[in-house]
mmCIF file of C-alpha atoms and ligand atoms in Angstrom:
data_model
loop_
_atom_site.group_PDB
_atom_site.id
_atom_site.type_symbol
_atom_site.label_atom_id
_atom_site.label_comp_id
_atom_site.label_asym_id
_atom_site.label_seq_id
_atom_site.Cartn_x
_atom_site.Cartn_y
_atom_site.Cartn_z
ATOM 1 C CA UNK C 1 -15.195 15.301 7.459
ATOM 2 C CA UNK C 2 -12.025 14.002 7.007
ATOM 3 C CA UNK C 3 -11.743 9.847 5.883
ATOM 4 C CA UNK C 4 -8.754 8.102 6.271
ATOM 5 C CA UNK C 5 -8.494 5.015 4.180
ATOM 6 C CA UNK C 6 -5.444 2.401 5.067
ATOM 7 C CA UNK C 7 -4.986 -0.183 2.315
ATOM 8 C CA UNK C 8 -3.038 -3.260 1.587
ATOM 9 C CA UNK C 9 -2.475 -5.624 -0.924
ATOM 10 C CA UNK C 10 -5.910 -7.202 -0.917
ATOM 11 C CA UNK C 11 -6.892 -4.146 -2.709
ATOM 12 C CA UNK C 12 -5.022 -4.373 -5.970
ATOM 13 C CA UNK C 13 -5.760 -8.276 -5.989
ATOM 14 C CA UNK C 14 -8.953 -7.885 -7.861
ATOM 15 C CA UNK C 15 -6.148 -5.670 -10.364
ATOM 16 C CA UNK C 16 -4.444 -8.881 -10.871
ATOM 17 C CA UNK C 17 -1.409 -7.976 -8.286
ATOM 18 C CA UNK C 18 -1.086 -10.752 -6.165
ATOM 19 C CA UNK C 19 -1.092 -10.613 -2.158
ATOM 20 C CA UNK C 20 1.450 -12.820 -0.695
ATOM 21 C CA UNK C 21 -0.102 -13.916 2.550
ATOM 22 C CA UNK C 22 -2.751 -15.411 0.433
ATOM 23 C CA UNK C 23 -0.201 -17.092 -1.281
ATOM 24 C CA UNK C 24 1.243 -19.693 1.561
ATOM 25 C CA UNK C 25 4.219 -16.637 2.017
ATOM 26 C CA UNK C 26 5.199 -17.132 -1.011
ATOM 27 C CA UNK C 27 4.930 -13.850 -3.451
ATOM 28 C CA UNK C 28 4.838 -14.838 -6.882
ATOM 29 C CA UNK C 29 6.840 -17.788 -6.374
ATOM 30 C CA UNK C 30 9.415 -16.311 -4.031
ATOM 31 C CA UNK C 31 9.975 -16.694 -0.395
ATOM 32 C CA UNK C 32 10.052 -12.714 0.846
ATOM 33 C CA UNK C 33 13.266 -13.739 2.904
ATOM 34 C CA UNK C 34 15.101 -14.189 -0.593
ATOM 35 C CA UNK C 35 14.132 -11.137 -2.334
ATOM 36 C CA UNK C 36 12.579 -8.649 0.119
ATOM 37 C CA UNK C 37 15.032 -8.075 2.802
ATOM 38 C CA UNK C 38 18.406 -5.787 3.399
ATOM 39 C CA UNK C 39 20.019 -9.612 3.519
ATOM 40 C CA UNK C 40 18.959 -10.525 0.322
ATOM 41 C CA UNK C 41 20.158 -7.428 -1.426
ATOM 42 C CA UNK C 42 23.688 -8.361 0.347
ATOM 43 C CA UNK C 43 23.390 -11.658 -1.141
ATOM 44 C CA UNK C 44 22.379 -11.411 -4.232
ATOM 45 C CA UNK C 45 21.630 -7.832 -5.802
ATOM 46 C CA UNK C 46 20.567 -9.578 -9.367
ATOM 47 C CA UNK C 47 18.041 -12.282 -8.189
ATOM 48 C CA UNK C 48 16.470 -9.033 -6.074
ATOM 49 C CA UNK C 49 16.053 -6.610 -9.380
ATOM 50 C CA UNK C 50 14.860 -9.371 -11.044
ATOM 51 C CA UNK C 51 12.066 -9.985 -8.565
ATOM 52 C CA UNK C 52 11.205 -6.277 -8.774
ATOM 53 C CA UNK C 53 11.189 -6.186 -12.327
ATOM 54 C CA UNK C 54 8.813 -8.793 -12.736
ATOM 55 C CA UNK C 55 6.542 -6.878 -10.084
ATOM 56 C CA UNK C 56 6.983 -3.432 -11.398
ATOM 57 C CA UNK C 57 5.648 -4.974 -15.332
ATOM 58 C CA UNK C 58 2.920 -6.508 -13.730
ATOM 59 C CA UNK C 59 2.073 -3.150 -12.213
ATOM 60 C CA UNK C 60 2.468 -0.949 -14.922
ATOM 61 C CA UNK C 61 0.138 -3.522 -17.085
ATOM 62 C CA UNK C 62 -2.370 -3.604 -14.117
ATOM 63 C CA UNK C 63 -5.363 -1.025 -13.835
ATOM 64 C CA UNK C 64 -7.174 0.076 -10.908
ATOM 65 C CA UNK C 65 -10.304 -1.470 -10.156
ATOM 66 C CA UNK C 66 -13.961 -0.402 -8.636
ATOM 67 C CA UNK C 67 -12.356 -0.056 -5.206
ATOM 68 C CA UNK C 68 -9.511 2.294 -6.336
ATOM 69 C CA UNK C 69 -12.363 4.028 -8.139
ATOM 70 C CA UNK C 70 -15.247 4.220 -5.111
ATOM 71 C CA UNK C 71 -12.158 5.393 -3.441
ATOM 72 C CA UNK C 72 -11.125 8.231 -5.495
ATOM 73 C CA UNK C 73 -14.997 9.760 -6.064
ATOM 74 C CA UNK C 74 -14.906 10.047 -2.205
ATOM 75 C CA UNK C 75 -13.303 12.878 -3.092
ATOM 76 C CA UNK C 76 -16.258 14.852 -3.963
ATOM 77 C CA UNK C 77 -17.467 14.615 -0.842
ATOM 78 C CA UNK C 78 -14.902 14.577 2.018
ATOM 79 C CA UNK C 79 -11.297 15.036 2.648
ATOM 80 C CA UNK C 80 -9.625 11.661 2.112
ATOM 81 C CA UNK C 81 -6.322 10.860 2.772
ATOM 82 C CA UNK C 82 -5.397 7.222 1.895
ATOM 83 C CA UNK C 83 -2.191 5.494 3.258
ATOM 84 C CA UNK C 84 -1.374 2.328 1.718
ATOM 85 C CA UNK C 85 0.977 -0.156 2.132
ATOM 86 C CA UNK C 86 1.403 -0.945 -1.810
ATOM 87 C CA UNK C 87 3.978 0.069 -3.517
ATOM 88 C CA UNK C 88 2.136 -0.228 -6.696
ATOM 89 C CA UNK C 89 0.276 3.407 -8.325
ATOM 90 C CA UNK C 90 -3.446 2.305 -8.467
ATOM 91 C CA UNK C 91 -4.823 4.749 -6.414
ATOM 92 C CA UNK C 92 -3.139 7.193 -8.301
ATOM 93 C CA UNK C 93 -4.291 6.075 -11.733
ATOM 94 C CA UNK C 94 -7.710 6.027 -10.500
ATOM 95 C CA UNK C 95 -6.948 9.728 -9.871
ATOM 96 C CA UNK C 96 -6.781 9.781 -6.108
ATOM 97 C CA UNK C 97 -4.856 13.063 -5.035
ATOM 98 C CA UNK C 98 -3.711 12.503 -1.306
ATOM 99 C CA UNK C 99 -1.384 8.783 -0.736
ATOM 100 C CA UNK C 100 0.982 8.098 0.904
ATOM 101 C CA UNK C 101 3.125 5.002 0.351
ATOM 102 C CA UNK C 102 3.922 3.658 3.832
ATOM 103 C CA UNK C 103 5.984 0.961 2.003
ATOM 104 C CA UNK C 104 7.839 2.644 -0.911
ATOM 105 C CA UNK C 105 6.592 2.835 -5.022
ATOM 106 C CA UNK C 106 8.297 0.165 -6.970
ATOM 107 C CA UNK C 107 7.784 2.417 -10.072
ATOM 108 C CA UNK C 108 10.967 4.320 -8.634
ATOM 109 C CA UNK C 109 14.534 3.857 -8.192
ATOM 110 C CA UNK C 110 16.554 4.878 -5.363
ATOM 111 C CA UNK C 111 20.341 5.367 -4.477
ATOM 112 C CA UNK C 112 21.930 2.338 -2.266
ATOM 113 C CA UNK C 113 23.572 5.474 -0.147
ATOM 114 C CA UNK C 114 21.524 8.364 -0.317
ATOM 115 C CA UNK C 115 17.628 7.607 0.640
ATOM 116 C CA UNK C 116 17.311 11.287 -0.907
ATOM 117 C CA UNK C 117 18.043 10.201 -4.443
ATOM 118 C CA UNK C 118 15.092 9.000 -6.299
ATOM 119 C CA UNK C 119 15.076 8.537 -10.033
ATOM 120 C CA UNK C 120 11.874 7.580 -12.240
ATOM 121 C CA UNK C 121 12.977 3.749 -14.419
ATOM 122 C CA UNK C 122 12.055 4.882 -17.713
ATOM 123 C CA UNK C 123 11.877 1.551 -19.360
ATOM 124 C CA UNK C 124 10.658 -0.110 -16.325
ATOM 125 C CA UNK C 125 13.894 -2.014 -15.272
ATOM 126 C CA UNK C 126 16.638 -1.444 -13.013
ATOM 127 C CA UNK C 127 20.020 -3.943 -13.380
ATOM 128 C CA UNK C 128 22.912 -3.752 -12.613
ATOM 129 C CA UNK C 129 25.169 -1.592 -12.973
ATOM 130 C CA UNK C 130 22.427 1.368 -12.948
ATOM 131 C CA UNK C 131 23.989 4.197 -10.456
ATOM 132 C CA UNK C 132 23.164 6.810 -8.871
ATOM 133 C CA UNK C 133 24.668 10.296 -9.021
ATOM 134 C CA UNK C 134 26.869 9.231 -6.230
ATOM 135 C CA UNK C 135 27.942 5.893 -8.123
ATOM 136 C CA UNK C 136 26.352 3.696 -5.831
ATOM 137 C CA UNK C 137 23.811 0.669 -7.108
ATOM 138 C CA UNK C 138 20.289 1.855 -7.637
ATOM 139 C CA UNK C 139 17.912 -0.344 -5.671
ATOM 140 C CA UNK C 140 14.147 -0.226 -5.793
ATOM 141 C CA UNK C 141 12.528 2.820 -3.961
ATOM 142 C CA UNK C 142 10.266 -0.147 -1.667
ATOM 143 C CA UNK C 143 11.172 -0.432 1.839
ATOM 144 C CA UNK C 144 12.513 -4.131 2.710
ATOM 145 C CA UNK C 145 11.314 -6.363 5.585
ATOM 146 C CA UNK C 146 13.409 -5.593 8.413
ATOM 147 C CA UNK C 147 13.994 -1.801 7.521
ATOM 148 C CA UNK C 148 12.608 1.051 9.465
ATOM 149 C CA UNK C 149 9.439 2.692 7.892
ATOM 150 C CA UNK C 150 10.079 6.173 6.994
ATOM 151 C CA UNK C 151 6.766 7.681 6.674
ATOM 152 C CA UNK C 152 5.342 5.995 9.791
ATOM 153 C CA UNK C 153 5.178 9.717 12.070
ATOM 154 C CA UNK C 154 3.192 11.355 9.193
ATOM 155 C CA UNK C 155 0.978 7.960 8.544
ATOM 156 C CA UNK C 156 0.564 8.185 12.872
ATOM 157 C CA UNK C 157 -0.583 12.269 12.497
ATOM 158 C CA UNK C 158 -3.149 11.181 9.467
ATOM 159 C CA UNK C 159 -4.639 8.731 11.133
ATOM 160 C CA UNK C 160 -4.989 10.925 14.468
ATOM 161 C CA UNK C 161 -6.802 13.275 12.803
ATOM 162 C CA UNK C 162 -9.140 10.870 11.062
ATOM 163 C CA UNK C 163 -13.338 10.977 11.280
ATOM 164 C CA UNK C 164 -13.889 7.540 9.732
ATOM 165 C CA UNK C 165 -10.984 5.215 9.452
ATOM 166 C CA UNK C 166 -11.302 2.281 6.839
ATOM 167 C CA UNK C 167 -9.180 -0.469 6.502
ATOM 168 C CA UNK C 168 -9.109 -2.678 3.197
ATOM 169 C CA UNK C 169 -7.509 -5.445 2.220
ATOM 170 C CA UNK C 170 -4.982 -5.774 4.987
ATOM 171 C CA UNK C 171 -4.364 -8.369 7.188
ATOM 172 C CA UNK C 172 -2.910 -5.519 9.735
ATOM 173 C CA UNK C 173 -0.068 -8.277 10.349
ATOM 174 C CA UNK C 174 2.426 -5.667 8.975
ATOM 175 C CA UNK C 175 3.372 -3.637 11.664
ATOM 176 C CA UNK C 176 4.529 -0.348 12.795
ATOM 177 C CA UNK C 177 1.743 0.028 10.057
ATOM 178 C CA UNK C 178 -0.515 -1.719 11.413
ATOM 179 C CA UNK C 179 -1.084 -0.141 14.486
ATOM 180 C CA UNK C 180 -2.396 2.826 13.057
ATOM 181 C CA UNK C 181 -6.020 1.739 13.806
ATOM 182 C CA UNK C 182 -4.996 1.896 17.850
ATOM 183 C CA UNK C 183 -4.477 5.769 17.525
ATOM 184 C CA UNK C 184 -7.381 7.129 16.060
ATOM 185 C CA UNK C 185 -10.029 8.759 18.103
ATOM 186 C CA UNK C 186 -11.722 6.925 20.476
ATOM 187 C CA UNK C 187 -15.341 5.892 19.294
ATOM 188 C CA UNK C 188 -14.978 6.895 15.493
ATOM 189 C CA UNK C 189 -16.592 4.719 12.711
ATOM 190 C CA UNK C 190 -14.355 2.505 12.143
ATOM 191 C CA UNK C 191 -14.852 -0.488 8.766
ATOM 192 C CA UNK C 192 -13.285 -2.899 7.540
ATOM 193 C CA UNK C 193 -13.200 -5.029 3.652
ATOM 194 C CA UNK C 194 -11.887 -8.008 3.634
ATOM 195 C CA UNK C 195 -13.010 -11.554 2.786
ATOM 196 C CA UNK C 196 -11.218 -13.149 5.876
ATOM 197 C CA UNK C 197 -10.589 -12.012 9.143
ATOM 198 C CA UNK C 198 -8.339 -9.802 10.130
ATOM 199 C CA UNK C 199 -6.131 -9.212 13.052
ATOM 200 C CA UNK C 200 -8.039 -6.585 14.304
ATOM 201 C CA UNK C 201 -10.248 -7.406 18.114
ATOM 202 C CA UNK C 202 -11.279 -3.199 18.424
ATOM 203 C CA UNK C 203 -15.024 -3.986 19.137
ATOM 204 C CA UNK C 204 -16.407 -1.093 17.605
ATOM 205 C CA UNK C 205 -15.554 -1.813 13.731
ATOM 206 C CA UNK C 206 -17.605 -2.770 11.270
ATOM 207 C CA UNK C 207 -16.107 -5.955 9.155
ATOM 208 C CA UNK C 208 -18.017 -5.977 5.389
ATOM 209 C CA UNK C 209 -16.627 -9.512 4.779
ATOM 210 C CA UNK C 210 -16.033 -8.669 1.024
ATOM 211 C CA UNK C 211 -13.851 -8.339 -2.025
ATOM 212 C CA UNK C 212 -13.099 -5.234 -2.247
ATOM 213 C CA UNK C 213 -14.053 -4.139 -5.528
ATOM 214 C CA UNK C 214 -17.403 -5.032 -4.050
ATOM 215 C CA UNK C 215 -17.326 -3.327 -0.565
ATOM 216 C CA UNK C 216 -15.935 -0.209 -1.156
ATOM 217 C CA UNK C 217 -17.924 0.937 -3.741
ATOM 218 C CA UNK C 218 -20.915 -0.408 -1.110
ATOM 219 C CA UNK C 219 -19.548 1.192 1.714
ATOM 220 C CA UNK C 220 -18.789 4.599 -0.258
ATOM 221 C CA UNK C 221 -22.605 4.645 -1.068
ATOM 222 C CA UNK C 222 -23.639 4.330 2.452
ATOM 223 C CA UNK C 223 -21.172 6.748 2.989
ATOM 224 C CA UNK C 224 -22.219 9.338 1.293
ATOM 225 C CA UNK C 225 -25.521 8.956 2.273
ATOM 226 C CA UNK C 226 -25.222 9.063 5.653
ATOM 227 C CA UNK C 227 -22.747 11.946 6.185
ATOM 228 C CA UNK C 228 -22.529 13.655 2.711
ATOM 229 C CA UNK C 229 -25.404 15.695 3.007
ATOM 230 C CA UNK C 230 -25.059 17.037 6.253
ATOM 231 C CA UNK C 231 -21.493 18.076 5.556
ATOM 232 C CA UNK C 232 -22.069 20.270 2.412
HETATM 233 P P1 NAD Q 301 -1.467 -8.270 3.887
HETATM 234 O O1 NAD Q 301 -0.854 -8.986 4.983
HETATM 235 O O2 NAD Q 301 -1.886 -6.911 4.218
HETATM 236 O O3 NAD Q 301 -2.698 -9.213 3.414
HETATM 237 C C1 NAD Q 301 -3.562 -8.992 2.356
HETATM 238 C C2 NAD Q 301 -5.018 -8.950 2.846
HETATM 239 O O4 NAD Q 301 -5.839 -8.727 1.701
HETATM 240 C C3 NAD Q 301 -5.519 -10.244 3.510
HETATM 241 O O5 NAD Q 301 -6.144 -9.919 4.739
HETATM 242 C C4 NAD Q 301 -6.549 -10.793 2.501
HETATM 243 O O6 NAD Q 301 -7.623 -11.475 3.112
HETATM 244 C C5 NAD Q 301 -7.006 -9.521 1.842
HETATM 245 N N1 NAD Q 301 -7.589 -9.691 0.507
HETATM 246 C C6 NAD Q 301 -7.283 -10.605 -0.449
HETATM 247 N N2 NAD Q 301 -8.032 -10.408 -1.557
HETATM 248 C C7 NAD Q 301 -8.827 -9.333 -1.274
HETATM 249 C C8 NAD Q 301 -9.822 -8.632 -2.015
HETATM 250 N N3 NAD Q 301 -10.152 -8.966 -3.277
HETATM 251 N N4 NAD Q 301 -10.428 -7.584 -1.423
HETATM 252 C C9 NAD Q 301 -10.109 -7.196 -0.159
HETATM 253 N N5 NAD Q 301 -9.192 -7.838 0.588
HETATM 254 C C10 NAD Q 301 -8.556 -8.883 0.028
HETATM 255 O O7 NAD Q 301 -0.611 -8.153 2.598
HETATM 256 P P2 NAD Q 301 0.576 -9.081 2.081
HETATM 257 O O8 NAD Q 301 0.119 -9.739 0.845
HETATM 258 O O9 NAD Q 301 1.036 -9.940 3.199
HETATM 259 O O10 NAD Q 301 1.651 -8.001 1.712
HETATM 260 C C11 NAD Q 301 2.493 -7.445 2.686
HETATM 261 C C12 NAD Q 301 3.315 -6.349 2.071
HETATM 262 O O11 NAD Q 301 3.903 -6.768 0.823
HETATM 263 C C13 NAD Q 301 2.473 -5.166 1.697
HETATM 264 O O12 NAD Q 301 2.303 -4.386 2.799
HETATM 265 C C14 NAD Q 301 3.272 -4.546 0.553
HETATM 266 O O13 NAD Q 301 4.304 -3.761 1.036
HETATM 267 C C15 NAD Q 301 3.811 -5.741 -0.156
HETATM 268 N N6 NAD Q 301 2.916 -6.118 -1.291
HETATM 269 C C16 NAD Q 301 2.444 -5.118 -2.097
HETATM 270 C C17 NAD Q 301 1.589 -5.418 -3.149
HETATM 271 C C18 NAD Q 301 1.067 -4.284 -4.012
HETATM 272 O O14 NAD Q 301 1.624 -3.183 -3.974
HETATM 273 N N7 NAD Q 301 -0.005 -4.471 -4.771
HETATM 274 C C19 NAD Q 301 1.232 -6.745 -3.395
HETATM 275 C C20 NAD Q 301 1.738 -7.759 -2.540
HETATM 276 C C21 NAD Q 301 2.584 -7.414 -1.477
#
C-alpha cells in the first residue's frame, strides 16, 4: 500500500521553524515580497542571503519532532513517499528515505545561471561574492514566489499513484502544489492535521483538527492497525 504524505510548514512548527501564514504574512519579521521573490533578489541580493541565513541556522539547530518521527516508522509498514513543501531537512533527520522538496532545501546553494549547479554551504552561509563554477552569484537552492515549480510533474505522478493521501500542516493555499489532492484516485482515504481549517471542500477527507506532533503519530497508529496487517 503505497501512502503519500504532503507536508507544509505547520509540520516543523512544533520544531521551532516558524510558519508564516500564522504569522500575519510576515516570516520571521519579513514581508515574503522583500526577501522571497525573483524581485527581491534583483533588488537587493544581501538583505535576501541574510534572510536565508538566519533560516538555514535556525534549521540546522532545529530537530525533528513526533510527527517527522510517526512519519518515518511508516516505513515499516508501507511504501511512503512524502512531498513537502519545506525546504528545511526534518524528515530526513528523522530518517525518512523517499522526499521530495517541492519548494527547494535551503541547506543548499545553487548557481544564479545554471539551475544544475548545486553546492552543499559548509559553514552554513552564503554572501556575497560566493560563485559558482560559472562565476555567477550563488543564491539559495529554495524556489522563490513567483518562480515555476520544478518538481511539480513528478509530485503530480506520486500523488496519482497514492492509496492514502495525507495532508499536514498546510494550508493548501500554495499552489501548483496544492492541487495535488484533486488528482489522486477517486474515493481514496484521504486525512488531514491541522489545527485550523484548511482550504480543502473534497467531502470525503478526514480533518484530525490537531498539532501535528499529536495527530500523526495518532493517525499512524490507526494506520497501521487498520491496513498493516492485511498488507504483510
Ligand atoms: P502554509 O500556507 O502551508 O500554512 C501552514 C499551515 O500549518 C497552516 O494551515 C497552519 O494552520 C498549520 N499549522 C500550524 N502549526 C501547526 C502544527 N503544529 N501542526 C500542524 N499544522 C500546523 O505554510 P506557510 O507558512 O504559508 O509557508 C508557505 C511556504 O513557505 C512553504 O510552502 C515553504 O516553502 C515556505 N516555508 C517553509 C518552512 C519550513 O521549511 N519549515 C517554514 C515556513 C515557510
Amino acid at each position: 500500500m503505497h501512502i503519500v504524505v504532503f507536508s507544509g510548514a505547520g509540520i516543523s512548527a512544533e520544531s521551532g521553524l516558524k510558519t508564516f501564514r500564522d504569522s500575519d504574512g510576515l516570516w520571521e519579521q519579513y514581508d515574503v515580497m522583500d526577501v522571497a521573490t525573483p524581485e527581491a533578489w534583483n533588488k537587493d541580493r544581501e538583505l535576501v542571503l541574510r534572510f536565508y541565513n538566519e533560516r538555514r541556522a535556525q534549521v540546522i539547530n532545529a530537530v525533528p519532532n513526533a510527527a517527522h518521527f510517526a512519519i518515518q516508522k511508516l516505513e515499516d509498514h508501507f511504501d511512503i513517499s512524502i512531498v513537502t513543501q519545506n525546504i528545511d531537512d526534518l524528515h530526513e533527520r528523522a530518517g525518512s528515505t523517499n522526499v521530495l522538496h517541492l519548494h527547494g532545501e535551503i541547506i543548499k546553494a545553487r548557481s544564479s545561471v545554471d539551475k544544475h549547479l548545486l553546492y552543499d554551504i559548509p559553514n552554513g552561509l552564503i554572501e556575497i561574492g560566493d560563485k559558482c563554477k560559472k562565476g555567477s552569484q550563488l543564491r539559495p537552492h529554495v524556489v522563490w514566489f513567483g518562480e515555476a515549480v520544478p518538481e511539480m510533474e513528478r509530485a503530480y505522478s506520486i500523488a496519482r499513484t497514492a492509496d492514502i493521501f495525507i495532508v499536514v500542516g498546510s494550508s493548501l493555499n500554495v499552489y501548483p502544489a496544492a492541487g495535488l489532492v484533486q488528482l489522486v484516485k477517486p474515493g481514496i482515504p484521504l486525512y488531514i492535521i491541522d489545527p485550523k481549517d484548511v482550504a480543502l471542500a473534497e467531502a470525503n477527507a478526514l480533518h484530525i483538527k490537531e498539532k501535528a506532533s499529536i495527530g500523526i503519530p495518532m493517525l499512524a497508529k490507526d494506520l497501521v492497525k487498520k491496513y498493516s496487517i492485511a498488507e504483510r
